[in-house]
Amino acid sequence: MTSSLVGSEMCIRDSYKIVISGYYGFNNAGDEAMLSAIIQSLRSTFDTPEITVISGSPAKTSWIFDVKAIPRFGMLPIIKSIFRSDLIISGGGSLLQDVTSWKSMIYYLSIITLGVLFRKRVFLYSQGIGPVRYRVIRIVLKHVLNHVDVITVRDKESKGFLERLGVKRRIYTTADAVLSLHPPKLEPGRAILDAEGIPADKKIIGVAIRRWEKKYSWTNDLISYIKKIASLKDYAVVFIQMQSPDDRVASEEIAGNLAKENIFRLQGGYTLDELISIIGNCNLIVGMRLHALIFSALMRVPFIGISYDPKIDNFLSLIGLEPGASVQHLDAEKLYNKTCHILEHGMPPKVWDSVQDLQHYAGENANILRRFVETKEETR
């Protein structure tokens, strides 16, 4: 795969001060992958950018990404960093939605608003926006986003939502920036699976689930489904944690109702590249987590999505797929039959063609950033 992150060889002036806001430092592999993609694009655009990340775990973020990091709720450091910055990046992922929490949406809007009030350049990077249920929040969102400089969104549904909301700024439809990352080698993932006791002679069905507070019967149906796939000859079911400790708790709750034969839970804490490499060694991923599906796409591993949020449906629709199930309607027998079909026949070739297109669009986030900064530099 070639990435569009590598643009022209010319870099913009050095010592550019950039603040990145997002859901970072919470052991969520998808968000950490997004941060990695954003930092990679910044370092391909600027000679020596001074990057500050607002993080729930500043020391860890600073060590992993070689950036300055400040506490998520340290308002004085945040205000100082934004005031001294040249550019504010809000992204990526599903920051601007109030289904998970209206409080977190107000938080991210506050960061953007500070950038606007301090007359800084504000760039929304590969966002998945909506749903927004509360009218007052929709009004605030509309007015704030009409004062930012650039908006890139990862799907047409987000763009449509903003246009209906009344956002007049130009909105670029790109793709999830994680798809612009370079896929890691497979060997580290295989070594981890060996160390975790996953039999080398078994093919692997990876399962990436999350806790979901809304009570449906889906967990019982999921248990029935996993029992059936664990009985498949020559296959092992491996629970993969995309966010710790939440996904560990979810997998423990499910696995506790299952016999242990051919069912494994990864125990270690792994780096981003290691986790993607583990997924690359699977024969199929069945996932609720959006970025478990995106990592699978990146590694060309077949996958089935279980929908709990519109972002799952939106991503799958981009590549011509529908969810295999949802938390509202999880038919264990239907999901099992779909699993067997994919294990036997693989994914339709058109899916991988669509993934390749999305990888190109994901790289456009960096190119749009470059054009924006170059234009602004020329007019100063």
CSV table of C-alpha atoms in Angstrom, one decimal:
chain,number,residue,atom,x,y,z
A,1,MET,CA,0.0,0.0,0.0
A,2,THR,CA,1.2,3.5,-0.8
A,3,SER,CA,0.1,6.3,1.5
A,4,SER,CA,-0.9,9.8,0.5
A,5,LEU,CA,0.7,11.1,3.7
A,6,VAL,CA,3.9,11.6,1.8
A,7,GLY,CA,3.1,14.7,-0.2
A,8,SER,CA,5.5,17.2,-1.8
A,9,GLU,CA,9.0,17.3,-0.4
A,10,MET,CA,8.7,20.9,0.6
A,11,CYS,CA,7.8,21.4,4.3
A,12,ILE,CA,6.3,24.4,5.9
A,13,ARG,CA,8.3,26.6,8.2
A,14,ASP,CA,9.6,25.0,11.4
A,15,SER,CA,8.7,25.8,15.0
A,16,TYR,CA,5.0,25.7,14.1
A,17,LYS,CA,3.0,25.3,17.4
A,18,ILE,CA,0.1,22.8,17.2
A,19,VAL,CA,-2.4,21.6,19.8
A,20,ILE,CA,-4.3,18.4,19.2
A,21,SER,CA,-7.5,17.7,21.0
A,22,GLY,CA,-9.2,14.3,21.1
A,23,TYR,CA,-9.9,11.2,23.2
A,24,TYR,CA,-6.3,10.4,23.8
A,25,GLY,CA,-4.6,8.7,26.7
A,26,PHE,CA,-7.4,6.3,27.5
A,27,ASN,CA,-6.0,3.0,26.2
A,28,ASN,CA,-8.4,3.1,23.2
A,29,ALA,CA,-6.5,1.6,20.2
A,30,GLY,CA,-8.7,3.3,17.7
A,31,ASP,CA,-8.1,6.8,19.1
A,32,GLU,CA,-4.4,6.2,19.6
A,33,ALA,CA,-4.2,5.1,15.9
A,34,MET,CA,-6.0,8.3,14.9
A,35,LEU,CA,-3.5,10.3,16.9
A,36,SER,CA,-0.6,8.4,15.3
A,37,ALA,CA,-2.0,9.2,11.8
A,38,ILE,CA,-2.5,12.9,12.6
A,39,ILE,CA,1.1,13.2,14.0
A,40,GLN,CA,2.5,11.4,11.0
A,41,SER,CA,0.7,13.9,8.7
A,42,LEU,CA,1.9,16.9,10.7
A,43,ARG,CA,5.5,15.7,10.6
A,44,SER,CA,5.3,15.3,6.9
A,45,THR,CA,4.0,18.8,6.5
A,46,PHE,CA,6.2,20.8,8.9
A,47,ASP,CA,9.9,20.6,9.4
A,48,THR,CA,10.0,20.5,13.2
A,49,PRO,CA,6.4,21.0,14.5
A,50,GLU,CA,6.0,21.7,18.2
A,51,ILE,CA,3.1,19.3,19.0
A,52,THR,CA,1.1,19.4,22.2
A,53,VAL,CA,-1.5,16.7,22.8
A,54,ILE,CA,-4.3,17.1,25.3
A,55,SER,CA,-4.4,13.7,27.0
A,56,GLY,CA,-5.9,11.7,29.7
A,57,SER,CA,-2.5,10.2,30.4
A,58,PRO,CA,0.0,12.9,29.5
A,59,ALA,CA,3.2,11.1,30.5
A,60,LYS,CA,2.3,8.0,28.5
A,61,THR,CA,1.2,10.0,25.4
A,62,SER,CA,4.4,12.0,25.6
A,63,TRP,CA,6.5,8.9,25.8
A,64,ILE,CA,4.8,6.9,23.0
A,65,PHE,CA,4.5,9.8,20.5
A,66,ASP,CA,7.5,11.9,21.4
A,67,VAL,CA,5.3,15.0,21.9
A,68,LYS,CA,4.5,17.4,24.6
A,69,ALA,CA,1.3,16.4,26.4
A,70,ILE,CA,-0.9,18.2,28.9
A,71,PRO,CA,-3.7,17.0,31.2
A,72,ARG,CA,-7.2,16.7,29.7
A,73,PHE,CA,-8.7,18.7,32.6
A,74,GLY,CA,-5.8,21.0,33.2
A,75,MET,CA,-7.7,24.1,32.0
A,76,LEU,CA,-4.9,26.5,32.7
A,77,PRO,CA,-2.3,24.5,30.7
A,78,ILE,CA,-4.9,24.0,27.9
A,79,ILE,CA,-5.7,27.7,27.7
A,80,LYS,CA,-2.0,28.7,27.7
A,81,SER,CA,-1.2,26.1,25.0
A,82,ILE,CA,-4.0,27.2,22.8
A,83,PHE,CA,-3.1,30.9,23.2
A,84,ARG,CA,0.5,30.3,22.2
A,85,SER,CA,-0.4,28.0,19.3
A,86,ASP,CA,-0.6,28.5,15.6
A,87,LEU,CA,-3.0,25.7,14.8
A,88,ILE,CA,-5.6,23.7,16.7
A,89,ILE,CA,-6.6,20.3,15.4
A,90,SER,CA,-9.7,18.6,16.7
A,91,GLY,CA,-9.8,15.0,15.7
A,92,GLY,CA,-10.4,12.5,14.8
A,93,GLY,CA,-13.1,10.0,15.5
A,94,SER,CA,-16.6,10.6,17.0
A,95,LEU,CA,-15.9,13.5,19.2
A,96,LEU,CA,-18.9,15.7,18.2
A,97,GLN,CA,-21.9,13.5,19.1
A,98,ASP,CA,-24.0,13.3,22.3
A,99,VAL,CA,-25.1,9.7,22.2
A,100,THR,CA,-22.1,8.5,24.3
A,101,SER,CA,-22.1,11.6,26.5
A,102,TRP,CA,-23.3,15.2,26.0
A,103,LYS,CA,-20.7,16.3,28.5
A,104,SER,CA,-17.8,15.1,26.4
A,105,MET,CA,-19.3,16.9,23.3
A,106,ILE,CA,-19.5,20.2,25.3
A,107,TYR,CA,-15.8,19.6,26.3
A,108,TYR,CA,-14.6,19.2,22.7
A,109,LEU,CA,-16.7,22.1,21.6
A,110,SER,CA,-15.1,24.2,24.3
A,111,ILE,CA,-11.6,23.5,23.0
A,112,ILE,CA,-12.7,24.4,19.5
A,113,THR,CA,-14.3,27.6,20.8
A,114,LEU,CA,-11.2,28.6,22.6
A,115,GLY,CA,-9.3,28.3,19.4
A,116,VAL,CA,-11.9,30.5,17.6
A,117,LEU,CA,-11.9,33.1,20.4
A,118,PHE,CA,-8.1,33.3,20.4
A,119,ARG,CA,-8.2,33.7,16.5
A,120,LYS,CA,-6.2,30.6,16.0
A,121,ARG,CA,-6.4,28.4,12.9
A,122,VAL,CA,-8.8,25.6,13.7
A,123,PHE,CA,-8.8,22.3,11.7
A,124,LEU,CA,-11.4,19.5,12.2
A,125,TYR,CA,-9.5,16.4,11.2
A,126,SER,CA,-11.3,13.3,9.8
A,127,GLN,CA,-14.3,13.7,12.2
A,128,GLY,CA,-17.3,11.5,12.4
A,129,ILE,CA,-20.0,13.9,13.5
A,130,GLY,CA,-23.4,13.2,15.0
A,131,PRO,CA,-25.9,12.1,16.1
A,132,VAL,CA,-26.7,15.2,18.2
A,133,ARG,CA,-30.0,14.8,20.0
A,134,TYR,CA,-30.3,18.0,22.0
A,135,ARG,CA,-31.5,21.1,20.2
A,136,VAL,CA,-29.4,23.5,22.2
A,137,ILE,CA,-26.2,21.6,21.5
A,138,ARG,CA,-27.1,21.5,17.8
A,139,ILE,CA,-27.4,25.3,17.9
A,140,VAL,CA,-24.1,25.7,19.6
A,141,LEU,CA,-22.4,23.3,17.2
A,142,LYS,CA,-23.7,25.2,14.2
A,143,HIS,CA,-22.4,28.5,15.4
A,144,VAL,CA,-19.0,27.2,16.5
A,145,LEU,CA,-18.3,25.3,13.3
A,146,ASN,CA,-19.2,28.2,11.2
A,147,HIS,CA,-16.1,29.9,12.6
A,148,VAL,CA,-13.5,27.2,12.1
A,149,ASP,CA,-11.1,27.2,9.2
A,150,VAL,CA,-11.3,23.7,7.7
A,151,ILE,CA,-13.6,20.7,8.3
A,152,THR,CA,-12.8,17.2,7.0
A,153,VAL,CA,-15.2,14.4,7.8
A,154,ARG,CA,-14.8,10.6,7.4
A,155,ASP,CA,-18.2,9.9,5.8
A,156,LYS,CA,-21.0,11.4,3.7
A,157,GLU,CA,-23.4,11.0,6.6
A,158,SER,CA,-21.4,13.5,8.7
A,159,LYS,CA,-21.2,16.0,5.9
A,160,GLY,CA,-25.0,15.7,5.3
A,161,PHE,CA,-25.6,16.2,9.0
A,162,LEU,CA,-23.6,19.4,9.1
A,163,GLU,CA,-25.1,20.8,5.9
A,164,ARG,CA,-28.6,20.2,7.3
A,165,LEU,CA,-27.5,21.8,10.5
A,166,GLY,CA,-26.6,25.0,8.6
A,167,VAL,CA,-22.8,24.8,8.7
A,168,LYS,CA,-21.7,27.0,5.7
A,169,ARG,CA,-18.0,26.3,5.8
A,170,ARG,CA,-16.6,24.0,3.1
A,171,ILE,CA,-16.8,20.4,4.3
A,172,TYR,CA,-14.4,17.9,2.7
A,173,THR,CA,-15.4,14.3,2.7
A,174,THR,CA,-12.3,12.1,3.2
A,175,ALA,CA,-12.0,8.9,5.2
A,176,ASP,CA,-10.9,7.7,8.6
A,177,ALA,CA,-7.3,8.8,8.9
A,178,VAL,CA,-6.3,5.5,10.4
A,179,LEU,CA,-6.5,4.0,6.9
A,180,SER,CA,-3.5,6.2,5.9
A,181,LEU,CA,-1.2,4.3,8.3
A,182,HIS,CA,1.3,1.8,6.9
A,183,PRO,CA,0.4,-1.8,7.9
A,184,PRO,CA,2.9,-3.4,10.3
A,185,LYS,CA,4.6,-6.7,9.7
A,186,LEU,CA,2.8,-9.9,10.7
A,187,GLU,CA,5.7,-11.6,12.6
A,188,PRO,CA,5.3,-9.7,15.9
A,189,GLY,CA,1.6,-10.5,16.0
A,190,ARG,CA,2.2,-14.2,15.4
A,191,ALA,CA,4.9,-14.2,18.1
A,192,ILE,CA,2.4,-12.7,20.6
A,193,LEU,CA,-0.3,-15.3,19.7
A,194,ASP,CA,2.3,-18.0,20.3
A,195,ALA,CA,3.2,-16.5,23.7
A,196,GLU,CA,-0.5,-16.3,24.6
A,197,GLY,CA,-0.9,-20.0,23.9
A,198,ILE,CA,-3.0,-19.8,20.7
A,199,PRO,CA,-2.3,-23.0,18.9
A,200,ALA,CA,-0.3,-22.4,15.7
A,201,ASP,CA,-2.3,-25.1,13.9
A,202,LYS,CA,-5.6,-23.3,14.4
A,203,LYS,CA,-7.1,-20.6,12.2
A,204,ILE,CA,-8.2,-17.6,14.2
A,205,ILE,CA,-11.6,-15.8,14.5
A,206,GLY,CA,-10.9,-12.6,16.4
A,207,VAL,CA,-13.8,-11.1,18.4
A,208,ALA,CA,-13.7,-7.4,19.4
A,209,ILE,CA,-16.6,-6.5,21.6
A,210,ARG,CA,-17.3,-3.6,23.9
A,211,ARG,CA,-19.6,-3.0,26.9
A,212,TRP,CA,-22.9,-1.4,25.9
A,213,GLU,CA,-25.1,-0.2,28.7
A,214,LYS,CA,-28.4,-0.3,26.7
A,215,LYS,CA,-29.9,-3.7,27.7
A,216,TYR,CA,-30.9,-5.9,24.8
A,217,SER,CA,-30.8,-9.7,24.6
A,218,TRP,CA,-27.8,-9.4,22.3
A,219,THR,CA,-25.3,-10.7,24.9
A,220,ASN,CA,-27.2,-14.1,25.2
A,221,ASP,CA,-27.4,-14.3,21.4
A,222,LEU,CA,-23.7,-13.5,21.1
A,223,ILE,CA,-22.8,-16.3,23.6
A,224,SER,CA,-24.9,-18.7,21.5
A,225,TYR,CA,-23.0,-17.5,18.3
A,226,ILE,CA,-19.6,-17.9,19.9
A,227,LYS,CA,-20.4,-21.4,21.1
A,228,LYS,CA,-21.2,-22.3,17.5
A,229,ILE,CA,-18.1,-20.8,16.0
A,230,ALA,CA,-15.9,-22.3,18.7
A,231,SER,CA,-17.1,-25.7,17.6
A,232,LEU,CA,-15.8,-25.2,14.1
A,233,LYS,CA,-13.0,-27.7,13.4
A,234,ASP,CA,-9.5,-26.1,13.0
A,235,TYR,CA,-10.6,-22.7,14.4
A,236,ALA,CA,-9.8,-20.8,17.6
A,237,VAL,CA,-11.9,-17.9,18.9
A,238,VAL,CA,-9.7,-15.1,20.3
A,239,PHE,CA,-11.1,-12.1,22.2
A,240,ILE,CA,-9.2,-9.0,21.3
A,241,GLN,CA,-9.2,-5.9,23.5
A,242,MET,CA,-9.4,-2.6,21.7
A,243,GLN,CA,-9.8,-0.5,24.9
A,244,SER,CA,-8.5,-1.5,28.3
A,245,PRO,CA,-10.0,-2.3,30.8
A,246,ASP,CA,-13.5,-1.9,29.3
A,247,ASP,CA,-13.1,-4.6,26.6
A,248,ARG,CA,-11.4,-6.9,29.1
A,249,VAL,CA,-14.4,-6.8,31.3
A,250,ALA,CA,-16.8,-7.3,28.4
A,251,SER,CA,-14.9,-10.3,27.1
A,252,GLU,CA,-14.7,-11.8,30.7
A,253,GLU,CA,-18.5,-11.4,31.0
A,254,ILE,CA,-19.1,-13.2,27.7
A,255,ALA,CA,-16.3,-15.8,28.0
A,256,GLY,CA,-17.4,-16.7,31.6
A,257,ASN,CA,-20.5,-18.3,30.1
A,258,LEU,CA,-18.5,-20.4,27.7
A,259,ALA,CA,-16.5,-23.6,27.8
A,260,LYS,CA,-12.8,-22.8,27.5
A,261,GLU,CA,-12.0,-25.2,24.7
A,262,ASN,CA,-10.9,-23.3,21.6
A,263,ILE,CA,-11.7,-19.9,23.3
A,264,PHE,CA,-8.9,-17.5,24.3
A,265,ARG,CA,-8.6,-14.0,25.7
A,266,LEU,CA,-5.5,-12.0,25.1
A,267,GLN,CA,-4.0,-11.0,28.4
A,268,GLY,CA,-1.2,-8.6,27.6
A,269,GLY,CA,-1.1,-4.9,26.9
A,270,TYR,CA,0.1,-4.3,23.4
A,271,THR,CA,1.4,-1.4,21.4
A,272,LEU,CA,-0.7,-0.1,18.5
A,273,ASP,CA,1.5,-1.9,15.9
A,274,GLU,CA,1.4,-5.1,17.9
A,275,LEU,CA,-2.4,-5.0,18.1
A,276,ILE,CA,-2.8,-4.3,14.3
A,277,SER,CA,-0.3,-7.1,13.6
A,278,ILE,CA,-2.3,-9.5,15.8
A,279,ILE,CA,-5.4,-8.7,13.8
A,280,GLY,CA,-3.4,-9.2,10.6
A,281,ASN,CA,-2.8,-12.8,11.7
A,282,CYS,CA,-6.5,-13.5,12.1
A,283,ASN,CA,-8.6,-15.2,9.4
A,284,LEU,CA,-11.8,-13.3,10.3
A,285,ILE,CA,-12.6,-10.4,12.7
A,286,VAL,CA,-16.1,-10.1,14.2
A,287,GLY,CA,-16.2,-6.7,15.8
A,288,MET,CA,-18.3,-4.1,17.5
A,289,ARG,CA,-15.4,-1.7,17.7
A,290,LEU,CA,-15.1,0.5,14.6
A,291,HIS,CA,-11.4,0.4,14.5
A,292,ALA,CA,-11.2,-3.3,14.9
A,293,LEU,CA,-13.0,-3.3,11.5
A,294,ILE,CA,-10.7,-0.6,10.1
A,295,PHE,CA,-7.6,-2.4,11.3
A,296,SER,CA,-8.9,-5.5,9.6
A,297,ALA,CA,-9.4,-3.5,6.4
A,298,LEU,CA,-5.9,-2.1,6.7
A,299,MET,CA,-4.5,-5.6,7.0
A,300,ARG,CA,-6.9,-7.1,4.3
A,301,VAL,CA,-8.4,-9.5,6.9
A,302,PRO,CA,-12.1,-10.4,6.3
A,303,PHE,CA,-14.5,-8.9,8.9
A,304,ILE,CA,-18.1,-8.8,10.1
A,305,GLY,CA,-19.4,-5.7,11.8
A,306,ILE,CA,-21.9,-5.8,14.7
A,307,SER,CA,-23.6,-2.4,14.9
A,308,TYR,CA,-24.3,-0.5,18.1
A,309,ASP,CA,-23.8,3.0,16.7
A,310,PRO,CA,-24.3,4.7,13.3
A,311,LYS,CA,-20.6,5.0,12.8
A,312,ILE,CA,-20.4,1.2,12.3
A,313,ASP,CA,-23.1,1.3,9.6
A,314,ASN,CA,-21.5,4.4,8.0
A,315,PHE,CA,-18.1,2.7,7.6
A,316,LEU,CA,-19.6,-0.5,6.3
A,317,SER,CA,-21.7,1.3,3.7
A,318,LEU,CA,-18.6,3.0,2.3
A,319,ILE,CA,-17.3,-0.4,1.2
A,320,GLY,CA,-20.7,-1.8,0.1
A,321,LEU,CA,-21.4,-3.9,3.2
A,322,GLU,CA,-24.1,-4.1,5.8
A,323,PRO,CA,-23.7,-5.1,9.5
A,324,GLY,CA,-23.8,-8.8,10.1
A,325,ALA,CA,-25.9,-8.1,13.2
A,326,SER,CA,-26.8,-5.3,15.6
A,327,VAL,CA,-27.3,-5.1,19.4
A,328,GLN,CA,-31.0,-4.6,18.7
A,329,HIS,CA,-31.3,-7.6,16.5
A,330,LEU,CA,-28.6,-10.3,16.9
A,331,ASP,CA,-29.6,-13.5,15.2
A,332,ALA,CA,-27.0,-16.1,16.3
A,333,GLU,CA,-27.9,-18.6,13.5
A,334,LYS,CA,-27.8,-15.9,10.8
A,335,LEU,CA,-24.5,-14.5,12.0
A,336,TYR,CA,-23.1,-18.0,12.2
A,337,ASN,CA,-24.1,-18.8,8.6
A,338,LYS,CA,-22.5,-15.5,7.4
A,339,THR,CA,-19.3,-16.4,9.3
A,340,CYS,CA,-19.1,-19.8,7.6
A,341,HIS,CA,-19.8,-18.2,4.2
A,342,ILE,CA,-16.9,-15.7,4.6
A,343,LEU,CA,-14.5,-18.3,6.0
A,344,GLU,CA,-15.2,-20.4,2.9
A,345,HIS,CA,-15.4,-17.8,0.2
A,346,GLY,CA,-13.7,-14.7,1.6
A,347,MET,CA,-14.8,-11.1,1.0
A,348,PRO,CA,-16.1,-9.9,-2.4
A,349,PRO,CA,-13.2,-8.4,-4.4
A,350,LYS,CA,-15.1,-5.1,-4.7
A,351,VAL,CA,-14.8,-4.7,-0.9
A,352,TRP,CA,-11.0,-4.5,-1.1
A,353,ASP,CA,-11.3,-2.2,-4.1
A,354,SER,CA,-13.4,0.2,-2.0
A,355,VAL,CA,-10.9,-0.1,0.9
A,356,GLN,CA,-8.1,0.9,-1.5
A,357,ASP,CA,-10.2,4.0,-2.5
A,358,LEU,CA,-10.7,4.9,1.2
A,359,GLN,CA,-7.0,4.7,1.8
A,360,HIS,CA,-6.5,7.3,-0.9
A,361,TYR,CA,-9.2,9.5,0.6
A,362,ALA,CA,-7.7,9.1,4.1
A,363,GLY,CA,-4.4,10.4,2.8
A,364,GLU,CA,-6.3,13.5,1.5
A,365,ASN,CA,-6.6,14.7,5.1
A,366,ALA,CA,-2.9,15.5,5.1
A,367,ASN,CA,-3.0,17.0,1.7
A,368,ILE,CA,-5.8,19.3,2.6
A,369,LEU,CA,-3.9,20.4,5.7
A,370,ARG,CA,-0.9,21.1,3.6
A,371,ARG,CA,-2.8,23.2,1.1
A,372,PHE,CA,-4.5,25.1,3.9
A,373,VAL,CA,-1.3,26.0,5.7
A,374,GLU,CA,0.6,26.9,2.5
A,375,THR,CA,-2.2,29.2,1.4
A,376,LYS,CA,-2.3,30.9,4.8
A,377,GLU,CA,1.5,31.3,4.9
A,378,GLU,CA,1.4,33.0,1.5
A,379,THR,CA,-1.2,35.6,2.5
A,380,ARG,CA,0.4,36.6,5.8
